[in-house]
């Protein structure tokens, strides 16, 4: 059988995606991509999947389709901590996200906010971002860290080679490696090559994610795949839950 890439991160109408599950599957097929549905599962995100009971109903629905059953969990929201193991095992893979980071004073800052809190410099923001990645990696039993370079919109205007110190990059890579969490190459929030290369060279597995919400975006992982290949990563080593397993236990004997 010829190898086909997996889109480990895409949204449907269960959360804030535009496509029904069947349409996600059809779009991926048309692109030669193996589909996932990886909707937001959180009490603090735009989603209908916002309670343990809603998670069961979501999984019941996904089991009706030939699709990998993922979920995108907010680290800062407690819902992922409340799911029992028998529910977790029904996911083929789970994705963890920093939609809010924890600042040094313990307050959370929503990363989609353009204006930084008064007095918070870009470098202090990045220190809080990296410390939050380290906490996520230590606490959260996910398979993939989503969009590692998602930061406040204001900071995305800075050259990432200036925004990110090499020491911060090293800490992110070390945390993911120690936890066995894959680094997502997001098509939506595209990481700079230096960081992806650092992850690959450290032996962190790479995962492809469209983070698609619209018909045009879902399953479009051409750029992430090209980036992984440009770094010499063999296709078969890109994260595929059915080949590499999942911390959910879905593929355990
Ligand atoms: Zn996200
Ligand atoms: Zn997403």
PDB file of C-alpha atoms and ligand atoms in Angstrom:
ATOM      1  CA  UNK A   1       0.000   0.000   0.000  1.00  0.00           C
ATOM      2  CA  UNK A   2       1.350   3.421  -0.844  1.00  0.00           C
ATOM      3  CA  UNK A   3       2.078   5.756   2.003  1.00  0.00           C
ATOM      4  CA  UNK A   4      -0.368   8.597   2.556  1.00  0.00           C
ATOM      5  CA  UNK A   5       0.108  11.451   5.018  1.00  0.00           C
ATOM      6  CA  UNK A   6      -2.157  11.871   8.032  1.00  0.00           C
ATOM      7  CA  UNK A   7      -3.700  15.232   8.845  1.00  0.00           C
ATOM      8  CA  UNK A   8      -3.605  14.864  12.633  1.00  0.00           C
ATOM      9  CA  UNK A   9      -5.443  18.148  13.297  1.00  0.00           C
ATOM     10  CA  UNK A  10      -8.659  19.314  11.591  1.00  0.00           C
ATOM     11  CA  UNK A  11     -11.957  20.743  12.795  1.00  0.00           C
ATOM     12  CA  UNK A  12     -15.584  19.912  12.013  1.00  0.00           C
ATOM     13  CA  UNK A  13     -18.958  21.368  12.926  1.00  0.00           C
ATOM     14  CA  UNK A  14     -18.639  19.649  16.329  1.00  0.00           C
ATOM     15  CA  UNK A  15     -16.576  22.738  17.195  1.00  0.00           C
ATOM     16  CA  UNK A  16     -15.745  25.763  15.070  1.00  0.00           C
ATOM     17  CA  UNK A  17     -15.134  24.056  11.718  1.00  0.00           C
ATOM     18  CA  UNK A  18     -17.271  24.709   8.641  1.00  0.00           C
ATOM     19  CA  UNK A  19     -17.455  21.108   7.410  1.00  0.00           C
ATOM     20  CA  UNK A  20     -19.518  18.212   8.708  1.00  0.00           C
ATOM     21  CA  UNK A  21     -17.507  15.095   9.570  1.00  0.00           C
ATOM     22  CA  UNK A  22     -18.418  13.412   6.251  1.00  0.00           C
ATOM     23  CA  UNK A  23     -17.180  16.477   4.384  1.00  0.00           C
ATOM     24  CA  UNK A  24     -13.866  16.466   6.271  1.00  0.00           C
ATOM     25  CA  UNK A  25     -13.411  12.832   5.258  1.00  0.00           C
ATOM     26  CA  UNK A  26     -14.310  13.546   1.611  1.00  0.00           C
ATOM     27  CA  UNK A  27     -11.997  16.569   1.389  1.00  0.00           C
ATOM     28  CA  UNK A  28      -9.056  14.608   2.782  1.00  0.00           C
ATOM     29  CA  UNK A  29      -9.692  11.710   0.415  1.00  0.00           C
ATOM     30  CA  UNK A  30      -9.704  14.103  -2.534  1.00  0.00           C
ATOM     31  CA  UNK A  31      -6.232  15.304  -1.495  1.00  0.00           C
ATOM     32  CA  UNK A  32      -4.842  11.812  -0.871  1.00  0.00           C
ATOM     33  CA  UNK A  33      -4.650  12.531   2.851  1.00  0.00           C
ATOM     34  CA  UNK A  34      -5.853  10.324   5.715  1.00  0.00           C
ATOM     35  CA  UNK A  35      -8.322  12.337   7.750  1.00  0.00           C
ATOM     36  CA  UNK A  36      -8.706  13.117  11.431  1.00  0.00           C
ATOM     37  CA  UNK A  37     -11.377  15.044  13.200  1.00  0.00           C
ATOM     38  CA  UNK A  38      -9.704  16.870  16.066  1.00  0.00           C
ATOM     39  CA  UNK A  39     -12.274  19.254  17.448  1.00  0.00           C
ATOM     40  CA  UNK A  40     -11.874  21.543  20.433  1.00  0.00           C
ATOM     41  CA  UNK A  41     -12.658  19.749  23.695  1.00  0.00           C
ATOM     42  CA  UNK A  42     -12.733  22.425  26.349  1.00  0.00           C
ATOM     43  CA  UNK A  43     -14.994  24.617  28.447  1.00  0.00           C
ATOM     44  CA  UNK A  44     -13.062  27.625  27.173  1.00  0.00           C
ATOM     45  CA  UNK A  45     -13.174  27.274  23.372  1.00  0.00           C
ATOM     46  CA  UNK A  46     -15.848  27.576  20.672  1.00  0.00           C
ATOM     47  CA  UNK A  47     -17.192  24.025  20.769  1.00  0.00           C
ATOM     48  CA  UNK A  48     -20.156  21.830  21.609  1.00  0.00           C
ATOM     49  CA  UNK A  49     -17.774  19.264  23.131  1.00  0.00           C
ATOM     50  CA  UNK A  50     -17.556  20.811  26.571  1.00  0.00           C
ATOM     51  CA  UNK A  51     -18.346  18.101  29.119  1.00  0.00           C
ATOM     52  CA  UNK A  52     -17.472  14.424  29.702  1.00  0.00           C
ATOM     53  CA  UNK A  53     -20.932  13.439  28.404  1.00  0.00           C
ATOM     54  CA  UNK A  54     -20.493  15.566  25.296  1.00  0.00           C
ATOM     55  CA  UNK A  55     -17.123  13.881  24.692  1.00  0.00           C
ATOM     56  CA  UNK A  56     -18.847  10.471  24.679  1.00  0.00           C
ATOM     57  CA  UNK A  57     -21.449  11.721  22.180  1.00  0.00           C
ATOM     58  CA  UNK A  58     -18.700  13.208  19.988  1.00  0.00           C
ATOM     59  CA  UNK A  59     -16.823   9.882  19.933  1.00  0.00           C
ATOM     60  CA  UNK A  60     -20.047   7.980  19.228  1.00  0.00           C
ATOM     61  CA  UNK A  61     -20.522  10.158  16.162  1.00  0.00           C
ATOM     62  CA  UNK A  62     -16.919   9.853  14.917  1.00  0.00           C
ATOM     63  CA  UNK A  63     -17.127   6.065  15.173  1.00  0.00           C
ATOM     64  CA  UNK A  64     -19.707   6.209  12.375  1.00  0.00           C
ATOM     65  CA  UNK A  65     -16.982   7.301   9.928  1.00  0.00           C
ATOM     66  CA  UNK A  66     -13.672   6.016   8.588  1.00  0.00           C
ATOM     67  CA  UNK A  67     -11.735   8.749  10.327  1.00  0.00           C
ATOM     68  CA  UNK A  68      -9.134   9.044  13.054  1.00  0.00           C
ATOM     69  CA  UNK A  69     -10.728  10.208  16.293  1.00  0.00           C
ATOM     70  CA  UNK A  70      -8.745  13.100  17.719  1.00  0.00           C
ATOM     71  CA  UNK A  71      -9.387  15.963  20.083  1.00  0.00           C
ATOM     72  CA  UNK A  72      -7.716  19.302  20.684  1.00  0.00           C
ATOM     73  CA  UNK A  73      -7.508  20.015  24.406  1.00  0.00           C
ATOM     74  CA  UNK A  74      -6.702  23.360  26.017  1.00  0.00           C
ATOM     75  CA  UNK A  75      -3.970  22.920  28.603  1.00  0.00           C
ATOM     76  CA  UNK A  76      -5.381  25.760  30.734  1.00  0.00           C
ATOM     77  CA  UNK A  77      -8.870  24.218  30.943  1.00  0.00           C
ATOM     78  CA  UNK A  78      -9.472  21.304  33.314  1.00  0.00           C
ATOM     79  CA  UNK A  79     -11.776  19.196  31.127  1.00  0.00           C
ATOM     80  CA  UNK A  80      -8.967  16.924  29.905  1.00  0.00           C
ATOM     81  CA  UNK A  81      -8.201  16.047  33.527  1.00  0.00           C
ATOM     82  CA  UNK A  82     -11.768  14.827  34.107  1.00  0.00           C
ATOM     83  CA  UNK A  83     -12.074  12.174  31.396  1.00  0.00           C
ATOM     84  CA  UNK A  84     -12.000   8.576  32.622  1.00  0.00           C
ATOM     85  CA  UNK A  85      -9.503   6.135  31.037  1.00  0.00           C
ATOM     86  CA  UNK A  86     -12.240   4.249  29.192  1.00  0.00           C
ATOM     87  CA  UNK A  87     -13.199   7.473  27.421  1.00  0.00           C
ATOM     88  CA  UNK A  88      -9.584   8.426  26.695  1.00  0.00           C
ATOM     89  CA  UNK A  89      -8.956   5.045  25.027  1.00  0.00           C
ATOM     90  CA  UNK A  90     -11.612   5.822  22.426  1.00  0.00           C
ATOM     91  CA  UNK A  91      -9.400   8.571  20.956  1.00  0.00           C
ATOM     92  CA  UNK A  92      -6.867   7.498  18.332  1.00  0.00           C
ATOM     93  CA  UNK A  93      -4.763  10.491  19.343  1.00  0.00           C
ATOM     94  CA  UNK A  94      -4.948  13.684  21.360  1.00  0.00           C
ATOM     95  CA  UNK A  95      -3.534  17.104  20.672  1.00  0.00           C
ATOM     96  CA  UNK A  96      -2.615  19.589  23.416  1.00  0.00           C
ATOM     97  CA  UNK A  97      -2.753  23.344  22.874  1.00  0.00           C
ATOM     98  CA  UNK A  98      -1.672  26.519  24.576  1.00  0.00           C
ATOM     99  CA  UNK A  99      -4.580  28.819  23.792  1.00  0.00           C
ATOM    100  CA  UNK A 100      -3.695  30.597  27.025  1.00  0.00           C
ATOM    101  CA  UNK A 101      -0.281  30.774  28.620  1.00  0.00           C
ATOM    102  CA  UNK A 102       0.484  31.149  32.325  1.00  0.00           C
ATOM    103  CA  UNK A 103       2.283  34.315  33.297  1.00  0.00           C
ATOM    104  CA  UNK A 104       4.744  34.524  36.187  1.00  0.00           C
ATOM    105  CA  UNK A 105       2.044  35.938  38.481  1.00  0.00           C
ATOM    106  CA  UNK A 106      -0.093  32.849  37.825  1.00  0.00           C
ATOM    107  CA  UNK A 107      -2.667  34.668  35.673  1.00  0.00           C
ATOM    108  CA  UNK A 108      -3.570  33.206  32.300  1.00  0.00           C
ATOM    109  CA  UNK A 109      -3.227  35.261  29.131  1.00  0.00           C
ATOM    110  CA  UNK A 110      -5.263  34.363  26.071  1.00  0.00           C
ATOM    111  CA  UNK A 111      -2.828  34.153  23.159  1.00  0.00           C
ATOM    112  CA  UNK A 112      -5.317  35.514  20.618  1.00  0.00           C
ATOM    113  CA  UNK A 113      -5.267  38.884  22.398  1.00  0.00           C
ATOM    114  CA  UNK A 114      -3.314  41.425  20.430  1.00  0.00           C
ATOM    115  CA  UNK A 115      -2.378  43.703  23.311  1.00  0.00           C
ATOM    116  CA  UNK A 116       0.047  42.291  25.824  1.00  0.00           C
ATOM    117  CA  UNK A 117      -0.543  42.976  29.521  1.00  0.00           C
ATOM    118  CA  UNK A 118       0.982  46.279  30.640  1.00  0.00           C
ATOM    119  CA  UNK A 119       4.688  45.991  31.160  1.00  0.00           C
ATOM    120  CA  UNK A 120       5.068  42.526  29.614  1.00  0.00           C
ATOM    121  CA  UNK A 121       7.939  42.574  27.121  1.00  0.00           C
ATOM    122  CA  UNK A 122       8.234  40.244  24.155  1.00  0.00           C
ATOM    123  CA  UNK A 123      11.052  38.364  25.862  1.00  0.00           C
ATOM    124  CA  UNK A 124       9.063  38.004  29.103  1.00  0.00           C
ATOM    125  CA  UNK A 125       6.112  36.749  27.044  1.00  0.00           C
ATOM    126  CA  UNK A 126       8.345  34.156  25.389  1.00  0.00           C
ATOM    127  CA  UNK A 127       9.690  33.040  28.763  1.00  0.00           C
ATOM    128  CA  UNK A 128       6.087  32.504  29.917  1.00  0.00           C
ATOM    129  CA  UNK A 129       5.258  30.702  26.666  1.00  0.00           C
ATOM    130  CA  UNK A 130       8.191  28.316  27.044  1.00  0.00           C
ATOM    131  CA  UNK A 131       7.501  27.712  30.743  1.00  0.00           C
ATOM    132  CA  UNK A 132       3.905  26.881  29.802  1.00  0.00           C
ATOM    133  CA  UNK A 133       5.112  24.428  27.133  1.00  0.00           C
ATOM    134  CA  UNK A 134       7.258  22.744  29.775  1.00  0.00           C
ATOM    135  CA  UNK A 135       4.290  22.486  32.154  1.00  0.00           C
ATOM    136  CA  UNK A 136       2.025  21.155  29.403  1.00  0.00           C
ATOM    137  CA  UNK A 137       4.585  18.531  28.392  1.00  0.00           C
ATOM    138  CA  UNK A 138       5.039  17.390  31.987  1.00  0.00           C
ATOM    139  CA  UNK A 139       1.337  17.260  32.863  1.00  0.00           C
ATOM    140  CA  UNK A 140      -0.657  16.480  29.780  1.00  0.00           C
ATOM    141  CA  UNK A 141      -0.772  12.952  28.327  1.00  0.00           C
ATOM    142  CA  UNK A 142      -1.171  14.056  24.712  1.00  0.00           C
ATOM    143  CA  UNK A 143       0.456  12.728  21.545  1.00  0.00           C
ATOM    144  CA  UNK A 144       0.986  16.016  19.730  1.00  0.00           C
ATOM    145  CA  UNK A 145       1.762  19.589  20.788  1.00  0.00           C
ATOM    146  CA  UNK A 146      -0.304  21.760  18.454  1.00  0.00           C
ATOM    147  CA  UNK A 147       0.996  24.892  16.728  1.00  0.00           C
ATOM    148  CA  UNK A 148       4.141  25.318  18.905  1.00  0.00           C
ATOM    149  CA  UNK A 149       4.715  28.841  17.605  1.00  0.00           C
ATOM    150  CA  UNK A 150       1.207  30.218  18.222  1.00  0.00           C
ATOM    151  CA  UNK A 151       1.766  33.448  20.152  1.00  0.00           C
ATOM    152  CA  UNK A 152      -0.052  36.764  20.496  1.00  0.00           C
ATOM    153  CA  UNK A 153      -0.711  38.341  17.046  1.00  0.00           C
ATOM    154  CA  UNK A 154       1.501  41.306  17.866  1.00  0.00           C
ATOM    155  CA  UNK A 155       4.499  39.018  18.372  1.00  0.00           C
ATOM    156  CA  UNK A 156       3.900  37.179  15.114  1.00  0.00           C
ATOM    157  CA  UNK A 157       5.042  40.357  13.340  1.00  0.00           C
ATOM    158  CA  UNK A 158       8.532  39.928  14.800  1.00  0.00           C
ATOM    159  CA  UNK A 159      11.070  37.811  12.902  1.00  0.00           C
ATOM    160  CA  UNK A 160      10.873  34.467  14.759  1.00  0.00           C
ATOM    161  CA  UNK A 161      14.666  34.227  14.798  1.00  0.00           C
ATOM    162  CA  UNK A 162      14.668  37.360  16.932  1.00  0.00           C
ATOM    163  CA  UNK A 163      11.562  36.510  18.957  1.00  0.00           C
ATOM    164  CA  UNK A 164      12.803  33.031  19.837  1.00  0.00           C
ATOM    165  CA  UNK A 165      16.133  32.664  21.599  1.00  0.00           C
ATOM    166  CA  UNK A 166      17.977  29.462  20.827  1.00  0.00           C
ATOM    167  CA  UNK A 167      17.823  28.645  24.541  1.00  0.00           C
ATOM    168  CA  UNK A 168      14.027  28.855  24.441  1.00  0.00           C
ATOM    169  CA  UNK A 169      13.944  26.631  21.372  1.00  0.00           C
ATOM    170  CA  UNK A 170      16.148  24.095  23.158  1.00  0.00           C
ATOM    171  CA  UNK A 171      13.831  24.048  26.163  1.00  0.00           C
ATOM    172  CA  UNK A 172      10.741  23.407  24.022  1.00  0.00           C
ATOM    173  CA  UNK A 173      12.462  20.598  22.152  1.00  0.00           C
ATOM    174  CA  UNK A 174      13.816  19.030  25.366  1.00  0.00           C
ATOM    175  CA  UNK A 175      10.400  19.124  27.039  1.00  0.00           C
ATOM    176  CA  UNK A 176       8.687  17.444  24.089  1.00  0.00           C
ATOM    177  CA  UNK A 177      11.425  14.849  23.747  1.00  0.00           C
ATOM    178  CA  UNK A 178      11.318  13.952  27.442  1.00  0.00           C
ATOM    179  CA  UNK A 179       7.535  13.562  27.331  1.00  0.00           C
ATOM    180  CA  UNK A 180       7.381  11.694  24.032  1.00  0.00           C
ATOM    181  CA  UNK A 181       5.125  14.331  22.483  1.00  0.00           C
ATOM    182  CA  UNK A 182       5.273  15.049  18.758  1.00  0.00           C
ATOM    183  CA  UNK A 183       5.929  18.535  17.365  1.00  0.00           C
ATOM    184  CA  UNK A 184       3.160  19.677  15.054  1.00  0.00           C
ATOM    185  CA  UNK A 185       4.122  21.348  11.809  1.00  0.00           C
ATOM    186  CA  UNK A 186       1.010  23.485  11.543  1.00  0.00           C
ATOM    187  CA  UNK A 187      -0.149  24.801   8.222  1.00  0.00           C
ATOM    188  CA  UNK A 188      -2.169  27.475  10.014  1.00  0.00           C
ATOM    189  CA  UNK A 189       0.554  28.815  12.321  1.00  0.00           C
ATOM    190  CA  UNK A 190       3.644  27.885  10.345  1.00  0.00           C
ATOM    191  CA  UNK A 191       6.767  27.347  12.460  1.00  0.00           C
ATOM    192  CA  UNK A 192      10.150  28.678  11.426  1.00  0.00           C
ATOM    193  CA  UNK A 193      12.478  26.083   9.959  1.00  0.00           C
ATOM    194  CA  UNK A 194      15.211  26.523  12.573  1.00  0.00           C
ATOM    195  CA  UNK A 195      12.876  25.278  15.314  1.00  0.00           C
ATOM    196  CA  UNK A 196      11.517  22.359  13.299  1.00  0.00           C
ATOM    197  CA  UNK A 197      15.053  21.300  12.371  1.00  0.00           C
ATOM    198  CA  UNK A 198      16.083  21.471  16.014  1.00  0.00           C
ATOM    199  CA  UNK A 199      13.161  19.224  16.961  1.00  0.00           C
ATOM    200  CA  UNK A 200      13.896  16.726  14.200  1.00  0.00           C
ATOM    201  CA  UNK A 201      17.605  16.591  15.010  1.00  0.00           C
ATOM    202  CA  UNK A 202      16.792  15.965  18.670  1.00  0.00           C
ATOM    203  CA  UNK A 203      14.671  12.963  17.733  1.00  0.00           C
ATOM    204  CA  UNK A 204      11.296  14.569  18.413  1.00  0.00           C
ATOM    205  CA  UNK A 205       8.659  13.044  16.142  1.00  0.00           C
ATOM    206  CA  UNK A 206       6.994  15.456  13.719  1.00  0.00           C
ATOM    207  CA  UNK A 207       3.235  15.568  13.086  1.00  0.00           C
ATOM    208  CA  UNK A 208       1.436  17.207  10.163  1.00  0.00           C
ATOM    209  CA  UNK A 209      -1.585  19.367  10.917  1.00  0.00           C
ATOM    210  CA  UNK A 210      -3.770  21.510   8.681  1.00  0.00           C
ATOM    211  CA  UNK A 211      -5.630  22.925  11.701  1.00  0.00           C
ATOM    212  CA  UNK A 212      -8.211  23.403   8.971  1.00  0.00           C
ATOM    213  CA  UNK A 213     -11.511  25.047   9.769  1.00  0.00           C
ATOM    214  CA  UNK A 214     -12.760  25.893   6.258  1.00  0.00           C
ATOM    215  CA  UNK A 215     -13.220  23.708   3.184  1.00  0.00           C
ATOM    216  CA  UNK A 216     -10.111  25.271   1.643  1.00  0.00           C
ATOM    217  CA  UNK A 217      -7.988  24.582   4.735  1.00  0.00           C
ATOM    218  CA  UNK A 218      -9.034  21.103   5.874  1.00  0.00           C
ATOM    219  CA  UNK A 219      -6.455  18.413   5.005  1.00  0.00           C
ATOM    220  CA  UNK A 220      -4.156  20.878   3.238  1.00  0.00           C
ATOM    221  CA  UNK A 221      -0.844  19.674   4.630  1.00  0.00           C
ATOM    222  CA  UNK A 222       1.279  20.185   1.516  1.00  0.00           C
ATOM    223  CA  UNK A 223       3.474  22.831   3.165  1.00  0.00           C
ATOM    224  CA  UNK A 224       4.081  20.890   6.423  1.00  0.00           C
ATOM    225  CA  UNK A 225       4.908  17.744   4.419  1.00  0.00           C
ATOM    226  CA  UNK A 226       7.305  19.604   2.143  1.00  0.00           C
ATOM    227  CA  UNK A 227       9.016  21.142   5.163  1.00  0.00           C
ATOM    228  CA  UNK A 228       9.459  17.754   6.865  1.00  0.00           C
ATOM    229  CA  UNK A 229      10.846  16.244   3.669  1.00  0.00           C
ATOM    230  CA  UNK A 230      13.232  19.180   3.188  1.00  0.00           C
ATOM    231  CA  UNK A 231      14.745  18.283   6.563  1.00  0.00           C
ATOM    232  CA  UNK A 232      15.299  14.693   5.447  1.00  0.00           C
ATOM    233  CA  UNK A 233      12.639  13.170   7.686  1.00  0.00           C
ATOM    234  CA  UNK A 234      11.367   9.925   6.121  1.00  0.00           C
ATOM    235  CA  UNK A 235       7.629   9.940   5.392  1.00  0.00           C
ATOM    236  CA  UNK A 236       7.090   6.816   7.497  1.00  0.00           C
ATOM    237  CA  UNK A 237       8.426   8.596  10.584  1.00  0.00           C
ATOM    238  CA  UNK A 238       5.798  11.345  10.490  1.00  0.00           C
ATOM    239  CA  UNK A 239       3.306  10.769  13.271  1.00  0.00           C
ATOM    240  CA  UNK A 240       0.633   8.246  12.411  1.00  0.00           C
ATOM    241  CA  UNK A 241      -1.253   6.962  15.460  1.00  0.00           C
ATOM    242  CA  UNK A 242      -2.020   3.662  13.731  1.00  0.00           C
ATOM    243  CA  UNK A 243       1.711   3.026  13.210  1.00  0.00           C
ATOM    244  CA  UNK A 244       3.345   4.723  16.171  1.00  0.00           C
ATOM    245  CA  UNK A 245       0.647   4.222  18.820  1.00  0.00           C
ATOM    246  CA  UNK A 246      -1.019   6.688  21.113  1.00  0.00           C
ATOM    247  CA  UNK A 247      -0.796   7.603  24.770  1.00  0.00           C
ATOM    248  CA  UNK A 248      -4.573   7.204  24.841  1.00  0.00           C
ATOM    249  CA  UNK A 249      -4.034   3.423  24.812  1.00  0.00           C
ATOM    250  CA  UNK A 250      -6.237   3.049  21.726  1.00  0.00           C
ATOM    251  CA  UNK A 251      -3.803   0.679  20.033  1.00  0.00           C
ATOM    252  CA  UNK A 252      -2.605  -1.262  23.085  1.00  0.00           C
ATOM    253  CA  UNK A 253      -3.184  -5.009  23.005  1.00  0.00           C
TER     254      UNK A 253
HETATM  255 ZN1  LIG B   1      -5.485  25.446  18.493  1.00  0.00          ZN
HETATM  256 ZN1  LIG B   2      -7.146  23.515  16.043  1.00  0.00          ZN
END
